[in-house]
Each structure stands twice: as C-alpha cells, then as structure tokens.
Amino acid sequence: MAAGSILKEQLLVVEEFAVKTSEDIEKGEIVYSDGSGVLAAPSTALGPFMMALADHDYSEETVHRVPCVVAGCVEAQKVSGSGGGKKGQRVMVSATAGEVTLHVPGDAPASYAEATVQTALDANLRVVGTLAEDAADADTTAKVWLGVR
C-alpha cells in the first residue's frame, strides 16, 4: 500500500473539494479547508481534516478540484523520524504540512494565562484520527482511521 490508499471501503465517505488558488496537493496528504479551498494542513489548523485521493498540480490543471476522504480508514503521509505509534493511538498534523505525527495532548498550565490555555485546548483539536495499525518511527506513511478520536 502507499500514501493515498483506501484500506477499508466500509464507512468510507469521499467528497470533492475546490483547491485553494496556487496550492499543490499530493495524494495521501492531510488537507483542510481554510474557506478559500483545500490545502495541505499546517500544524496550526484545527480541522476538520480530510485526505487527498489524488495529486493536483495547480499550474498544470484547469479544473481545480480534488477528491478527498472525509471519513474512513486510509494510508496517509507521516513524518519519518517523528516517533512510532501503536494501534489505537491518536495522530495529529505535524510541523510538516499535510503529514501526521503522534498526538501530543495539550497540557493546561498550573496558573491561568489565556493564551497558554488556548494553546493547550487547540492541541486537542488538531487530532486527525487514530492509528489503525502500529507505525514505526522510520515509516513515511501511517494507516489511520480518519476522523476517529
């Protein structure tokens, strides 16, 4: 299997989305809509998240739409060297846009500071899904139940 593969067709939801102007999309990349179209999800995105089922080179295409898995079991791009994970653990968008890494839960501070509390809350909103199988540290893809927290 490779990034962008559908692992189970049961419960699969696929929709087509407009691509944001001048954005390139890779098959297997985690994307989200910022209101102007879908693009590779940066680590600051709060979702909802989807996975692109096709490459889209904005400069070479004339129709700027891409099919995406909204919910289902897929093989998504993963940051290599970001740590491994066990089946059932949550994954989130990494610092590399469009790629997942093991989820680091937000930790509220001991004393109240609004910005720090908001950062901790946002970390928990960045969950993309749950690992469907173990993922090794060196893996470049991960099998994920997209949308399952």
Coordinates of C-alpha atoms in Angstrom, one line a residue:
M1 CA 0.0 0.0 0.0
A2 CA 1.0 3.6 -0.4
A3 CA 0.0 7.1 0.8
G4 CA -3.4 7.9 -0.5
S5 CA -4.6 4.3 -0.4
I6 CA -8.1 3.4 0.9
L7 CA -7.7 0.5 3.4
K8 CA -11.4 -0.3 4.1
E9 CA -14.4 0.7 1.9
Q10 CA -16.9 0.2 4.7
L11 CA -17.9 3.6 6.3
L12 CA -15.9 5.4 3.7
V13 CA -17.0 9.0 2.9
V14 CA -15.5 10.7 -0.2
E15 CA -16.3 14.2 -1.3
E16 CA -14.8 16.5 -4.0
F17 CA -13.4 19.9 -2.9
A18 CA -12.1 23.0 -4.6
V19 CA -8.3 23.5 -4.3
K20 CA -7.1 26.9 -2.9
T21 CA -5.6 29.2 -5.5
S22 CA -1.9 28.3 -6.3
E23 CA -1.8 25.4 -3.9
D24 CA -0.4 22.0 -4.9
I25 CA -1.9 18.8 -3.3
E26 CA -0.2 15.4 -3.0
K27 CA -2.0 12.1 -2.9
G28 CA -2.2 10.9 0.7
E29 CA -1.7 14.4 2.1
I30 CA -3.9 15.6 5.0
V31 CA -5.8 18.6 3.9
Y32 CA -8.3 21.1 5.3
S33 CA -10.4 23.9 4.0
D34 CA -9.5 27.5 5.1
G35 CA -12.7 28.8 3.4
S36 CA -10.9 29.5 0.1
G37 CA -10.3 25.9 -0.8
V38 CA -8.4 22.9 0.5
L39 CA -4.6 23.0 1.1
A40 CA -2.1 20.9 3.0
A41 CA -3.0 21.2 6.6
P42 CA -0.4 23.1 8.6
S43 CA 0.3 22.4 12.3
T44 CA -1.9 25.4 13.2
A45 CA -5.0 24.0 11.5
L46 CA -7.9 22.9 13.7
G47 CA -9.7 20.8 11.2
P48 CA -11.9 19.2 10.1
F49 CA -9.3 17.2 8.3
M50 CA -9.5 15.1 5.1
M51 CA -7.0 13.1 3.0
A52 CA -6.4 13.8 -0.7
L53 CA -7.0 10.9 -3.1
A54 CA -5.2 12.5 -6.0
D55 CA -2.2 14.7 -6.8
H56 CA -3.2 18.2 -8.0
D57 CA -0.5 20.5 -9.6
Y58 CA -2.3 23.9 -9.7
S59 CA -0.2 25.3 -12.5
E60 CA -0.9 22.3 -14.8
E61 CA -4.6 21.7 -14.1
T62 CA -7.6 23.6 -15.5
V63 CA -10.2 22.1 -13.2
H64 CA -9.1 22.8 -9.6
R65 CA -11.0 20.1 -7.6
V66 CA -9.6 17.1 -5.8
P67 CA -11.4 14.1 -4.3
C68 CA -10.8 13.6 -0.5
V69 CA -11.7 11.1 2.1
V70 CA -13.7 12.8 4.8
A71 CA -14.1 9.7 7.0
G72 CA -12.7 6.2 6.7
C73 CA -9.6 4.0 7.0
V74 CA -6.8 5.3 4.9
E75 CA -3.0 5.4 4.5
A76 CA -1.8 8.9 5.0
Q77 CA 1.6 10.6 4.7
K78 CA 3.6 10.5 8.0
V79 CA 6.7 12.4 9.1
S80 CA 9.6 9.9 9.2
G81 CA 11.7 10.1 12.4
S82 CA 8.9 11.7 14.4
G83 CA 8.4 8.6 16.6
G84 CA 6.4 5.5 16.2
G85 CA 2.9 4.7 17.5
K86 CA 0.7 1.8 18.4
K87 CA -2.6 0.8 17.0
G88 CA -5.3 3.0 18.7
Q89 CA -3.1 6.0 19.5
R90 CA -4.2 9.4 18.1
V91 CA -2.3 11.2 15.4
M92 CA -2.3 15.0 14.6
V93 CA -0.9 17.3 11.9
S94 CA 2.8 17.7 12.2
A95 CA 5.1 20.7 11.6
T96 CA 5.4 19.4 8.1
A97 CA 2.2 20.5 6.4
G98 CA 0.0 17.6 5.3
E99 CA 1.8 14.9 7.3
V100 CA 0.7 13.2 10.5
T101 CA 2.7 12.5 13.7
L102 CA 1.8 11.0 17.1
H103 CA -0.6 13.3 19.0
V104 CA 0.9 15.3 21.9
P105 CA -2.1 16.2 24.2
G106 CA -2.4 19.8 25.3
D107 CA -1.4 20.4 29.0
A108 CA -3.2 23.3 30.7
P109 CA -0.8 25.4 32.8
A110 CA -0.9 25.5 36.6
S111 CA -1.7 29.2 36.6
Y112 CA -4.2 30.8 34.3
A113 CA -2.9 32.6 31.2
E114 CA -5.5 32.7 28.4
A115 CA -3.0 32.3 25.5
T116 CA -1.4 29.2 27.2
V117 CA -4.8 27.6 28.0
Q118 CA -5.9 28.2 24.4
T119 CA -2.8 26.6 23.0
A120 CA -3.4 23.5 25.2
L121 CA -7.1 23.3 24.0
D122 CA -6.1 23.8 20.4
A123 CA -3.6 20.9 20.6
N124 CA -6.5 18.6 21.3
L125 CA -8.5 19.9 18.3
R126 CA -5.6 19.1 15.9
V127 CA -6.3 15.3 16.1
V128 CA -6.6 13.9 12.6
G129 CA -7.6 10.3 13.6
T130 CA -6.5 7.1 15.3
L131 CA -3.8 4.6 14.1
A132 CA -5.3 1.6 12.5
E133 CA -2.0 -0.3 12.8
D134 CA 1.3 0.2 14.5
A135 CA 3.6 2.8 12.8
A136 CA 7.3 2.6 13.1
D137 CA 9.5 5.7 13.6
A138 CA 11.0 5.5 10.1
D139 CA 7.7 5.0 8.3
T140 CA 6.7 7.6 5.8
T141 CA 3.0 6.6 5.9
A142 CA 0.6 5.6 8.6
K143 CA -2.7 3.6 8.4
V144 CA -5.2 5.9 10.1
W145 CA -8.9 5.9 10.9
L146 CA -9.6 9.4 9.7
G147 CA -12.0 11.4 11.9
V148 CA -11.9 8.8 14.8
R149 CA -10.7 10.3 18.0

